[in-house]
Short mmCIF file of C-alpha atoms and ligand atoms in Angstrom, two decimals:
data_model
loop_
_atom_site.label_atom_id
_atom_site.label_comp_id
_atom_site.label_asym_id
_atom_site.label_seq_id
_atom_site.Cartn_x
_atom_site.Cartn_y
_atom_site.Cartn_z
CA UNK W 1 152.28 177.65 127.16
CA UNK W 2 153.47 174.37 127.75
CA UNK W 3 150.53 171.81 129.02
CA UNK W 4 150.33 171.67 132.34
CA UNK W 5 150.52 168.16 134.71
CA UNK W 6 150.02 168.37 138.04
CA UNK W 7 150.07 165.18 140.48
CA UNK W 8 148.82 164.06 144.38
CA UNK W 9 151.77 161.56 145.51
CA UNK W 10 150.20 160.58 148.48
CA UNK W 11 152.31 157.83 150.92
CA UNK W 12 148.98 155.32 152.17
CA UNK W 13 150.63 155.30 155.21
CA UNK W 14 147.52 157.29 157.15
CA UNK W 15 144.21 159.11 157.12
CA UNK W 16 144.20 161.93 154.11
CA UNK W 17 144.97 164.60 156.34
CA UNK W 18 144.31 168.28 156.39
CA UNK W 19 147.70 169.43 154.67
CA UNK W 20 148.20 167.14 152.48
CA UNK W 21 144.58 167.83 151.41
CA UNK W 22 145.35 171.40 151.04
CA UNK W 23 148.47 169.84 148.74
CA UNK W 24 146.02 167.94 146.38
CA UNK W 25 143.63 171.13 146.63
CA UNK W 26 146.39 173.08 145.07
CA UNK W 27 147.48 170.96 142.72
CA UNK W 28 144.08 170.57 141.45
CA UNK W 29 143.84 174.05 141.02
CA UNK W 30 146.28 175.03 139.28
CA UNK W 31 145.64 172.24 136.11
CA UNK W 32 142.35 173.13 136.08
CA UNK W 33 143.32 176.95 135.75
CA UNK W 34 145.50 175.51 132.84
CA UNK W 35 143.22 173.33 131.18
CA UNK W 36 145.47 171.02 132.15
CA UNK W 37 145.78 167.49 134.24
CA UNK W 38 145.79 166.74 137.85
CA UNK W 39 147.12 163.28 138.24
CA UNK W 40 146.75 160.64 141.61
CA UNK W 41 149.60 158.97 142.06
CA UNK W 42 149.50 156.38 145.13
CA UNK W 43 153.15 155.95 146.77
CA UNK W 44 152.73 152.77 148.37
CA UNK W 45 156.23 151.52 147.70
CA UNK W 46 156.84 151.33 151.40
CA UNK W 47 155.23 147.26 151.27
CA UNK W 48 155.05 147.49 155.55
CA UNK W 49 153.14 150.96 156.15
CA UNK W 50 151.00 151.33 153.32
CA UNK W 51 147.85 149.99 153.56
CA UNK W 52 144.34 149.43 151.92
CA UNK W 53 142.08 151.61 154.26
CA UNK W 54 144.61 154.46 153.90
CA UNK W 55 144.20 154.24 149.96
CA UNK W 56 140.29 154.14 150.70
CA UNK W 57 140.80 157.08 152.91
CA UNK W 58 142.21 159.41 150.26
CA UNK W 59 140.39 157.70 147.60
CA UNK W 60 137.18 158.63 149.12
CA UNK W 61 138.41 162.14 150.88
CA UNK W 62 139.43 163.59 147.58
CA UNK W 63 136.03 162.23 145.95
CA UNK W 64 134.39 163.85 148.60
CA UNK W 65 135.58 166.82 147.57
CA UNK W 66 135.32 166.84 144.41
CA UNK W 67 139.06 167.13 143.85
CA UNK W 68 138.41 164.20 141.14
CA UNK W 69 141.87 163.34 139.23
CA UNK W 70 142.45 162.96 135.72
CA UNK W 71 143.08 158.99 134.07
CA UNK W 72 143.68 156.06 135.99
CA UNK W 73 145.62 155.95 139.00
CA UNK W 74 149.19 155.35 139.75
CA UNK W 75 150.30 153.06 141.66
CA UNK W 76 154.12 153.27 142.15
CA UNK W 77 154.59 150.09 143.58
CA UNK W 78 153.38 148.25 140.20
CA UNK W 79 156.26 150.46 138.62
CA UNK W 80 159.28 148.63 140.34
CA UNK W 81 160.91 146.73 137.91
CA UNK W 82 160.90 150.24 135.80
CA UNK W 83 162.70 151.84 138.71
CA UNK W 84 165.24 148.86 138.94
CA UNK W 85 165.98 149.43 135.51
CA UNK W 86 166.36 153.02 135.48
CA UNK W 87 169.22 152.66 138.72
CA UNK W 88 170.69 149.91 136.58
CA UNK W 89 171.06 152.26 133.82
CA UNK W 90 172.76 154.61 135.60
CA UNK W 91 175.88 152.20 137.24
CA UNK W 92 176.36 151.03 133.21
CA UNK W 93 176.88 154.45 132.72
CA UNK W 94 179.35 155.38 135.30
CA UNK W 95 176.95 157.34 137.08
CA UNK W 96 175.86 155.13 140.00
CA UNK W 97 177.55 152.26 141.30
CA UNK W 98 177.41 149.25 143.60
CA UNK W 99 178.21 150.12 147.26
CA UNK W 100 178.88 146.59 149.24
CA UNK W 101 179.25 148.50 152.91
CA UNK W 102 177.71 146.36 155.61
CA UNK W 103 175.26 147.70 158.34
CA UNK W 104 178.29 147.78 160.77
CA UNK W 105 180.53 149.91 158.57
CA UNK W 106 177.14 152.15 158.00
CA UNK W 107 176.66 152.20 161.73
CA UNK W 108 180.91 152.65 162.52
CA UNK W 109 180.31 155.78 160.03
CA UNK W 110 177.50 157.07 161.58
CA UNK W 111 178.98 156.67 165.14
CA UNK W 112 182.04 158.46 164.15
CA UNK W 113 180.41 161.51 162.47
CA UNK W 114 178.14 162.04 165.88
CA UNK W 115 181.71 161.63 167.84
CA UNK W 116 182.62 164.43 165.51
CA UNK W 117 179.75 166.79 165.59
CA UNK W 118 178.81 165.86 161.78
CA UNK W 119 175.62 165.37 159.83
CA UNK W 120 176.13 161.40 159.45
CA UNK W 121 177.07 160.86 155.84
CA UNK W 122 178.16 158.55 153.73
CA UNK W 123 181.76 158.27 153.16
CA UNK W 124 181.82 157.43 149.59
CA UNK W 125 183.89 154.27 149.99
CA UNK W 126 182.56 152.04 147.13
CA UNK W 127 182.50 155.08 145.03
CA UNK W 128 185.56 153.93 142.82
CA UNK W 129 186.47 150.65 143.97
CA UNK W 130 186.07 147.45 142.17
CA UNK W 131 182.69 145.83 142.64
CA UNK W 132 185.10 142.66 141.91
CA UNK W 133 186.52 143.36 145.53
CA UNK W 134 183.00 142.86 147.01
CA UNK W 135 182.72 140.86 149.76
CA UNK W 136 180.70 137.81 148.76
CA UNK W 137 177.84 137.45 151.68
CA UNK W 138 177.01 141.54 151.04
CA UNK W 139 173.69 142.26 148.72
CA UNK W 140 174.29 145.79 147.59
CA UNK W 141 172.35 148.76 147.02
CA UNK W 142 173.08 151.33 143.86
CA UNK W 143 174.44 154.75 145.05
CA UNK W 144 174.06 157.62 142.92
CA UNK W 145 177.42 159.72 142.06
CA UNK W 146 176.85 162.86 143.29
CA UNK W 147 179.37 165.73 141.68
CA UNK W 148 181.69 166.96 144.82
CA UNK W 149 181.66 170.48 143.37
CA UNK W 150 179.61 172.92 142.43
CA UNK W 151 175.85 173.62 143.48
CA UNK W 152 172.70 172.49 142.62
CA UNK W 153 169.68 175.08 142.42
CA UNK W 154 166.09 175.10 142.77
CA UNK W 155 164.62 177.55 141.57
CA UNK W 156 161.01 177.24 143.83
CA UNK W 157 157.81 179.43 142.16
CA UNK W 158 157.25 180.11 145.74
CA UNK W 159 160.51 179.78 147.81
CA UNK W 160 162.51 181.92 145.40
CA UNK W 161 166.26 180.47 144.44
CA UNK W 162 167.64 178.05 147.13
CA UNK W 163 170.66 176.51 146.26
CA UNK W 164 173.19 173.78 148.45
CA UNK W 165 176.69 173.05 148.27
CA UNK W 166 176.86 170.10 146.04
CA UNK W 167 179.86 168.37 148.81
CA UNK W 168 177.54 168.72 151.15
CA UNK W 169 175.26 165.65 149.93
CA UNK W 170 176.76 162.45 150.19
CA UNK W 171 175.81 159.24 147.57
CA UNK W 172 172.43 158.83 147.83
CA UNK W 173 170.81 155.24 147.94
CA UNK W 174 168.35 154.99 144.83
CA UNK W 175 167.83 151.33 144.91
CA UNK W 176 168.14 149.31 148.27
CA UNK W 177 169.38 145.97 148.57
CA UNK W 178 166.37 143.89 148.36
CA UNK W 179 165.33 145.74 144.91
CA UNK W 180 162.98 148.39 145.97
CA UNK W 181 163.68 152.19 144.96
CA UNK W 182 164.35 154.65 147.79
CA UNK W 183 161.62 157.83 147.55
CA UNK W 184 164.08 159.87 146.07
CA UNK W 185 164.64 157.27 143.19
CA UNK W 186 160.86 156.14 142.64
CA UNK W 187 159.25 160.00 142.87
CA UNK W 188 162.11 161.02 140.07
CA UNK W 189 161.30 158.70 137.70
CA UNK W 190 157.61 158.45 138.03
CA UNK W 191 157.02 162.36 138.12
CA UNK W 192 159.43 161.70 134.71
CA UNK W 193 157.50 159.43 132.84
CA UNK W 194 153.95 161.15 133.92
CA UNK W 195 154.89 164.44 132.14
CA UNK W 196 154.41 165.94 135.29
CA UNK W 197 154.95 169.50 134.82
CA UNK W 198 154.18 171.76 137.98
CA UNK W 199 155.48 169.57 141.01
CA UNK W 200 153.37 171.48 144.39
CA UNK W 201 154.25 169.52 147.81
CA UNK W 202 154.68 170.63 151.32
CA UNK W 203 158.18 172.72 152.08
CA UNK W 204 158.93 169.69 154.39
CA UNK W 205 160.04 168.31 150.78
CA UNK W 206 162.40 170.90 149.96
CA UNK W 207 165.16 169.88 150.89
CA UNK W 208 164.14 166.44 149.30
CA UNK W 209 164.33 168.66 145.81
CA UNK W 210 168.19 169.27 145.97
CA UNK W 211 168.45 165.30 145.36
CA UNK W 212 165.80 164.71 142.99
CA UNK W 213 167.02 167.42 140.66
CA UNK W 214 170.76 165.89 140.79
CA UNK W 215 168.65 162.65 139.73
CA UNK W 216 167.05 164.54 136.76
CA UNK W 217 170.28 165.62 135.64
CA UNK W 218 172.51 162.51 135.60
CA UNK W 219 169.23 161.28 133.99
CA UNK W 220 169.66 163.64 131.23
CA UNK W 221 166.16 164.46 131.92
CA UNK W 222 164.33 168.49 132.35
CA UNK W 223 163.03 168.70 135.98
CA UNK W 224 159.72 169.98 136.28
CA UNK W 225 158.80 173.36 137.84
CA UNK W 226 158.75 173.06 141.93
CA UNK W 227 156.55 174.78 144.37
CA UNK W 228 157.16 174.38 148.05
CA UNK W 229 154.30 175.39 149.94
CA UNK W 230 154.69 176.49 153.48
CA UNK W 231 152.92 173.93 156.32
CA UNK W 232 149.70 174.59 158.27
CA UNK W 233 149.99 175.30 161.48
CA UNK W 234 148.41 175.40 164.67
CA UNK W 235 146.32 178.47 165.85
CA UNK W 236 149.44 178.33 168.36
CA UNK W 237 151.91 178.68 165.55
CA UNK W 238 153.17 175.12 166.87
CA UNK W 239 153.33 172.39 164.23
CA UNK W 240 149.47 170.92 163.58
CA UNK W 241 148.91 167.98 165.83
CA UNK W 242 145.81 166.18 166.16
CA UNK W 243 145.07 169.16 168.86
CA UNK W 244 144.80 171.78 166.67
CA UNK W 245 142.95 169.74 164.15
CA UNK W 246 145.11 167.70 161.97
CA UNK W 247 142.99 165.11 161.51
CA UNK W 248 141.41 163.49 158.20
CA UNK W 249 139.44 164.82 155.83
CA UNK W 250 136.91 162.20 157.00
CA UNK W 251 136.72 163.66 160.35
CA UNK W 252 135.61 167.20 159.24
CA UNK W 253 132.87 165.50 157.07
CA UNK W 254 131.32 163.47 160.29
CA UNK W 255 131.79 167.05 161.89
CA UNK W 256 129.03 168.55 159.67
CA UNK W 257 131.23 170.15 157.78
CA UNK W 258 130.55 170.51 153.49
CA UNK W 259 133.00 169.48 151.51
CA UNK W 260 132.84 173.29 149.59
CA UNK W 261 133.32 175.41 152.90
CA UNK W 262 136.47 172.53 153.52
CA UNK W 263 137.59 173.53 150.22
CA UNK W 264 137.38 177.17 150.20
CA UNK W 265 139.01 177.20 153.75
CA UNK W 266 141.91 175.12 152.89
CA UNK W 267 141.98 177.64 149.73
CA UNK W 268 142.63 180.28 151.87
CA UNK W 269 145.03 178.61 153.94
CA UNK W 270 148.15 179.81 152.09
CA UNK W 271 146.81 181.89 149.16
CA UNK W 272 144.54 184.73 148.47
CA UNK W 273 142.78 187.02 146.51
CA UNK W 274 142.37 190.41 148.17
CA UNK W 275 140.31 190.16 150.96
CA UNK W 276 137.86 187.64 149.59
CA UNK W 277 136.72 185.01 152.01
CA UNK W 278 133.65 183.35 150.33
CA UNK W 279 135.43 181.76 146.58
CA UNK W 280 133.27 180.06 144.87
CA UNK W 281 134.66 176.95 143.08
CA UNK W 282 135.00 179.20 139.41
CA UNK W 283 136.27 182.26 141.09
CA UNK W 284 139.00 179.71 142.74
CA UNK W 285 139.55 178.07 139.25
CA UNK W 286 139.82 181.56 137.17
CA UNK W 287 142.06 183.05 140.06
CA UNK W 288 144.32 180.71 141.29
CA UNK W 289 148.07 181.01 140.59
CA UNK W 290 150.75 179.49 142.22
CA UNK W 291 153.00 182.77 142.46
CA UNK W 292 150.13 184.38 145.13
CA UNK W 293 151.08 181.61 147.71
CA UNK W 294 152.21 183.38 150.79
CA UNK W 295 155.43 181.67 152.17
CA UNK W 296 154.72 182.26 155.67
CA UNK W 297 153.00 179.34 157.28
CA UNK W 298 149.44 179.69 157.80
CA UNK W 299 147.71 178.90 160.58
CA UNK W 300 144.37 177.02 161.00
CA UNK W 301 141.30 178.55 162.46
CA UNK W 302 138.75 176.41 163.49
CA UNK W 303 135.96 179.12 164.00
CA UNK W 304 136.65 180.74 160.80
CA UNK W 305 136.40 177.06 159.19
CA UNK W 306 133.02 177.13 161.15
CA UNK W 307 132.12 180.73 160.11
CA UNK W 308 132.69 179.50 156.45
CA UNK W 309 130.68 176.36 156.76
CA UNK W 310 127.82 178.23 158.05
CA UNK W 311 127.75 180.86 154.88
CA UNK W 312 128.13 177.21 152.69
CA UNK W 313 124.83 176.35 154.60
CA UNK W 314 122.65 178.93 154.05
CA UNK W 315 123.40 179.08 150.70
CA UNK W 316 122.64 175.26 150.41
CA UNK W 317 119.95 173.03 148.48
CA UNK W 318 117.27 172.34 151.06
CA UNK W 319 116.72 169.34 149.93
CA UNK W 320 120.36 168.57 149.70
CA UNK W 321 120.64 169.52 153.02
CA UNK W 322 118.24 166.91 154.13
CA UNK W 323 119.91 163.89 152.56
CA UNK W 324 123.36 165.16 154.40
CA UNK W 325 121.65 165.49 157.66
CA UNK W 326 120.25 162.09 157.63
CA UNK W 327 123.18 160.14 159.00
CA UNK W 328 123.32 162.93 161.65
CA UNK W 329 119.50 162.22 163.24
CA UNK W 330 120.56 158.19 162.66
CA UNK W 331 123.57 159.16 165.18
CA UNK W 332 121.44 161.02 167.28
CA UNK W 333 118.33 158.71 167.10
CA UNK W 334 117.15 156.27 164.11
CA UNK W 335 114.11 157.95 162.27
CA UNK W 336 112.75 156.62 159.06
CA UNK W 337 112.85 159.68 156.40
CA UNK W 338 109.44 158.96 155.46
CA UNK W 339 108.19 161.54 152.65
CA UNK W 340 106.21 162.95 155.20
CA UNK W 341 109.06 163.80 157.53
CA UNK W 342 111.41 165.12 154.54
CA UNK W 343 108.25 167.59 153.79
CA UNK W 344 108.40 169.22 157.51
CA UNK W 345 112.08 169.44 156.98
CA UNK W 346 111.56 170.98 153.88
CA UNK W 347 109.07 173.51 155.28
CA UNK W 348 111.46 174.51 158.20
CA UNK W 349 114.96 174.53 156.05
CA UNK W 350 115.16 178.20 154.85
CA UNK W 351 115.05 178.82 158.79
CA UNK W 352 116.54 176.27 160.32
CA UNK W 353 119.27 176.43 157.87
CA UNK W 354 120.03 180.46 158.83
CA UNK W 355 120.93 178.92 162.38
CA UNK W 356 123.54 176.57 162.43
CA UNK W 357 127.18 176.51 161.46
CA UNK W 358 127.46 172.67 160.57
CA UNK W 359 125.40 170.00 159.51
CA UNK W 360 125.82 168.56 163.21
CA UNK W 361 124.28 171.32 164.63
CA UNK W 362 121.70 171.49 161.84
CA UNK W 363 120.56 168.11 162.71
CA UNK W 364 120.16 169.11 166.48
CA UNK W 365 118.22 172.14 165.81
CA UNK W 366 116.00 170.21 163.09
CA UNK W 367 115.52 166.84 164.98
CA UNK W 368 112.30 167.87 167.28
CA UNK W 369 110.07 168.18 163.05
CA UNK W 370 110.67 164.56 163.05
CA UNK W 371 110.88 162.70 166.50
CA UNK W 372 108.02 160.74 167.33
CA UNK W 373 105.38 161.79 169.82
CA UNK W 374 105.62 162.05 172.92
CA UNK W 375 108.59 164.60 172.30
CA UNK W 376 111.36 164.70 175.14
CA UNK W 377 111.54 168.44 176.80
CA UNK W 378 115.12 169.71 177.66
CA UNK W 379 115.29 171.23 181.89
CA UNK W 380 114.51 174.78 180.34
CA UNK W 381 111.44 173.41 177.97
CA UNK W 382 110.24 172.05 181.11
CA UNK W 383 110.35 174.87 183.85
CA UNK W 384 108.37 176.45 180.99
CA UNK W 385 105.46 173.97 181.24
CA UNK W 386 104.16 175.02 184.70
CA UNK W 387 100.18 174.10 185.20
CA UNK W 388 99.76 178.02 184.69
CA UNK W 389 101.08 177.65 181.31
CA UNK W 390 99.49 174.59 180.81
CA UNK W 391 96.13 176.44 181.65
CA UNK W 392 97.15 178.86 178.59
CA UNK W 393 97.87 175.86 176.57
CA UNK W 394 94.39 174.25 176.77
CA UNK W 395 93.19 178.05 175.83
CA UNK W 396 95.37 177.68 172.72
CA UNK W 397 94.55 174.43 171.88
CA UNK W 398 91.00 175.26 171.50
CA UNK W 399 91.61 178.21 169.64
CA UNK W 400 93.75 177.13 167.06
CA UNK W 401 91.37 174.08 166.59
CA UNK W 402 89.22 176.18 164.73
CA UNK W 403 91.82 177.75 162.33
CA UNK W 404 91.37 176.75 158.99
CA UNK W 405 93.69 178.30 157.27
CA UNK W 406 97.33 176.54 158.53
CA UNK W 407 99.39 180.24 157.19
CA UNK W 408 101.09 182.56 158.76
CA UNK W 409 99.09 185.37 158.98
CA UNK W 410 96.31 183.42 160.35
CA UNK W 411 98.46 181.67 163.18
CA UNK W 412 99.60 184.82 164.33
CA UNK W 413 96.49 186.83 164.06
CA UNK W 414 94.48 183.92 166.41
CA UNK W 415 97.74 184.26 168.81
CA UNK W 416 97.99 187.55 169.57
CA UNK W 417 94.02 188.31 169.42
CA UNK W 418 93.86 185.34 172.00
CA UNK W 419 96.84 187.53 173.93
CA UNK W 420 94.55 190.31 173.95
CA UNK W 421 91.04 188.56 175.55
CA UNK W 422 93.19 187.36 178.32
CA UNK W 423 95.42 190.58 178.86
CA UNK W 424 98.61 189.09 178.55
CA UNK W 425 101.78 189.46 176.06
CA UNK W 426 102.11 187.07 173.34
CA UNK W 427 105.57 186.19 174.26
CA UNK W 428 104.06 184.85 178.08
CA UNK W 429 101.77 182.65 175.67
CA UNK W 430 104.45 181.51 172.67
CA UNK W 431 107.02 180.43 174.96
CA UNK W 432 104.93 177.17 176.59
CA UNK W 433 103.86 177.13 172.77
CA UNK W 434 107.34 176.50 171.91
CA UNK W 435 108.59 174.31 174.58
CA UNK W 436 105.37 172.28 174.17
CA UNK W 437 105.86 171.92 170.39
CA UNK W 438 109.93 171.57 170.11
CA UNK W 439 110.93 170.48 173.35
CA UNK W 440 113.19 172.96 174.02
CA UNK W 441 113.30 176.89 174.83
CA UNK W 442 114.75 178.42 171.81
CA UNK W 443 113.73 177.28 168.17
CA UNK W 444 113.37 178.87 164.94
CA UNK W 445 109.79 180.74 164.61
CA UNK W 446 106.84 179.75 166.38
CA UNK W 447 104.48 180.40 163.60
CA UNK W 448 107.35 178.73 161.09
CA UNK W 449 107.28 175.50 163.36
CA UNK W 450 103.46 175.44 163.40
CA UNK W 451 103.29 174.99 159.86
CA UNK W 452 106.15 173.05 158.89
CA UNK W 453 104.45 170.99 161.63
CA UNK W 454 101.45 171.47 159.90
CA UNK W 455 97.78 171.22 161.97
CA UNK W 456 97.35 167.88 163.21
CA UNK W 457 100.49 167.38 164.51
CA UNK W 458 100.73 170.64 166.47
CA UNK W 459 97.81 170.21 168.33
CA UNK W 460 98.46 166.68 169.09
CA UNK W 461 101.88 167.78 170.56
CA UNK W 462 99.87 170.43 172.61
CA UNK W 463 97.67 167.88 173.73
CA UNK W 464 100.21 165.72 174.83
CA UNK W 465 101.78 168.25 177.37
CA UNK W 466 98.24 168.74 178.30
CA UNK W 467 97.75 164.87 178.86
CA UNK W 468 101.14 164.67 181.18
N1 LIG K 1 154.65 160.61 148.97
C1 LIG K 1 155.16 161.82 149.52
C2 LIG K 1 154.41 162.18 150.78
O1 LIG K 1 153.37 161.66 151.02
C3 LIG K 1 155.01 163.02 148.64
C4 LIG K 1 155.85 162.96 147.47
C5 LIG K 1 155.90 164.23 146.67
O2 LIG K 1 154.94 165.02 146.67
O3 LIG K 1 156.92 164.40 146.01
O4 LIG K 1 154.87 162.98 151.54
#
């Protein structure tokens, strides 16, 4: 078995977005199934739309989750004079050449091939002239020769064979007139000299594949392996747009979203193993293979994203799950994590943690532990907190002043004997209970908030409706 090398050949040109993520997800994969390498390779050759904060975007996104590449990183632009060479190679050859047309030939061309109902191409002009014929104002680019007969073939681990008339690609540009490579050029030659092995992009790059491999062979050079793999869509089955939730990977973090329930949803965007929702990071590793991605585009499902995230949080560190919730309270309202806070938290996590679906909501559900008194009461927490209730309130108060023991048992054993001596239902006494001690109307258990609460503070909360 030959050792794998897998690359991410992002273009900094945006955010890191969802498919592309799902790309590097793949590609990560599949060397570590191999023992092999996943390699980053940043694409900023386009000088105008590349930019830092889009490197820092998919630096960061793919740290995030944990999709961490093997040696330094690529960046193609630094490799330019090595692409220069390699074009300038091939016209000594014979197997590219200079092409001296000016825009307004390129643009006569074009015009005359919509006139005609043709795919603009180039017409192959400068193929075999003399470059001594140039004219002398023209800088030119280097055109490849591409053979007029004959086919070139992928043959795509997921796509099956797709082959294209060779006549019907016209003399690609490799290096443009002011030096720099095209794509086709730079991406040839770089996924060359990496060793890159397994190449694993989008299908929008298929067609993209019929050019490089021509490139590999006047290069005298063995392509790598190619896997197209289909787009995401929409839920629609339109093309993802910000609306269905193409955006970056950054946006699903702020979301509350983990970076494992991104992972093992984007997994299963595309490829499978039996029914099997819930992959854990070494099932993913032992099982993925490149041959068991569907080719049918998949579509993306925000609520099963959710439903995933929400198994990812049960299952989570509690204390981990504090540290990720802090910059959600700072959002909703700046609270020092004082050791004493992060204890309550910890108390009401294995609860709390069974009843939310992201971190967001987490944070929602979980902020009343650790806002200061006097706690704010949502419309419902307040119909609750009539002066009848209140009157039940100052009952409980008293009671539970003279528990000792802060457990469970105890709590719920003064509550409902205290039901009893007044003749009422628990429930007609726990719900002011609640409101008074969460601010809202629905929260996880009483008795569960009473002691991650612990004494003091529930009975000053009590007192405080009392004092209103
Ligand atoms: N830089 C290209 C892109 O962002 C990908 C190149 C490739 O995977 O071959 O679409």
């Amino acid at each position: 078995m030959m050792n794998v090398v897998t690359r991410f050949a992002p273009s900094p040109t945006g955010f890191l977005h969802i498919g592309s993520t799902r790309t590097a997800l793949f590609n990560w994969l599949y060397a570590r199934h191999h023992g092999g390498k996943f390699l980053l390779r940043i694409e900023d050759t386009d000088r105008e739309r590349s930019t830092n904060e889009a490197i820092q975007a998919i630096i960061e996104g793919l740290q995030w989750l944990g999709l961490i590449w093997d040696d330094e990183i690529i960046f193609q632009f630094s490799r330019a004079v090595r692409h220069q060479e390699a074009a300038q190679r091939l016209v000594a050859q014979g197997k590219a050449y200079y092409c001296f047309c000016t825009p307004q030939e390129l643009d006569a061309m074009r015009e005359k091939a919509r006139a005609e109902g043709r795919q603009p191409r180039y017409d192959g002009r400068w193929r075999d002239r003399d470059p001594r014929e140039a004219p002398p104002d023209v800088r030119p680019v280097i055109r490849l020769k591409v053979p007029t007969e004959g086919e070139t073939v992928v043959q795509d681990l997921v796509q099956g064979e797709v082959r294209v008339q060779n006549a019907q690609l016209d003399d690609m540009i490799l290096l443009r007139a002011d030096q720099t490579p095209t794509y086709m050029l730079a991406v040839v030659v770089d996924d060359h000299d990496m060793n890159i092995t397994h190449i694993i992009r989008g299908d929008d790059h298929l067609t993209n594949t019929f050019r490089q491999i021509q490139i590999y062979e006047v290069m005298g050079w063995r392509p790598p392996l190619f896997s197209h793999i289909p787009l995401i869509h929409g839920q629609d089955g339109a093309k993802l747009s910000k609306r269905h939730g193409a955006l970056g990977v950054e946006a699903y973090r702020d979301m509350g979203f983990l970076p494992e329930a991104l992972r093992n949803y984007l997994l299963r965007l595309g490829w499978g193993h039996g029914d099997d929702e819930i992959i854990s990071q070494a099932q993913a590793i032992k099982w993925f293979d490149i041959k068991d991605v569907g080719r049918a585009a998949s579509r993306f499902d925000m609520a099963k994203l959710t439903f995933v995230n929400a198994h990812y949080l049960r299952e989570s560190d509690d204390e981990r799950l504090i540290n990720l919730l802090d910059p959600f309270f700072q959002k909703m309202r700046p609270i020092e994590l004082t050791a004493p806070l992060k204890e309550r938290l910890l108390k009401a996590m294995p609860g709390l943690k069974q009843r939310a679906r992201t971190l967001e909501e987490l944070a929602a559900n979980a902020l009343f532990l650790i806002h200061p008194r006097p706690l704010p009461f949502d419309e419902k927490a307040k119909s609750l907190l009539t002066s009848e209730a209140k009157s039940l309130l100052q009952k409980a108060l008293e009671t539970f002043k003279v528990v000792s023991i802060w457990n469970e048992t105890t709590l719920e054993t003064t509550l409902r004997t205290l039901a009893e001596s007044l003749d009422i239902k628990m429930g007609v006494l726990a719900q002011p209970l609640r409101a008074a001690l969460t601010g809202r109307s629905i929260s996880p258990g009483i008795f569960e908030v009473m002691i991650a609460l612990g004494k003091e503070e529930s009975l000053e909360r009590i007192q405080d409706v009392l004092d209103l």
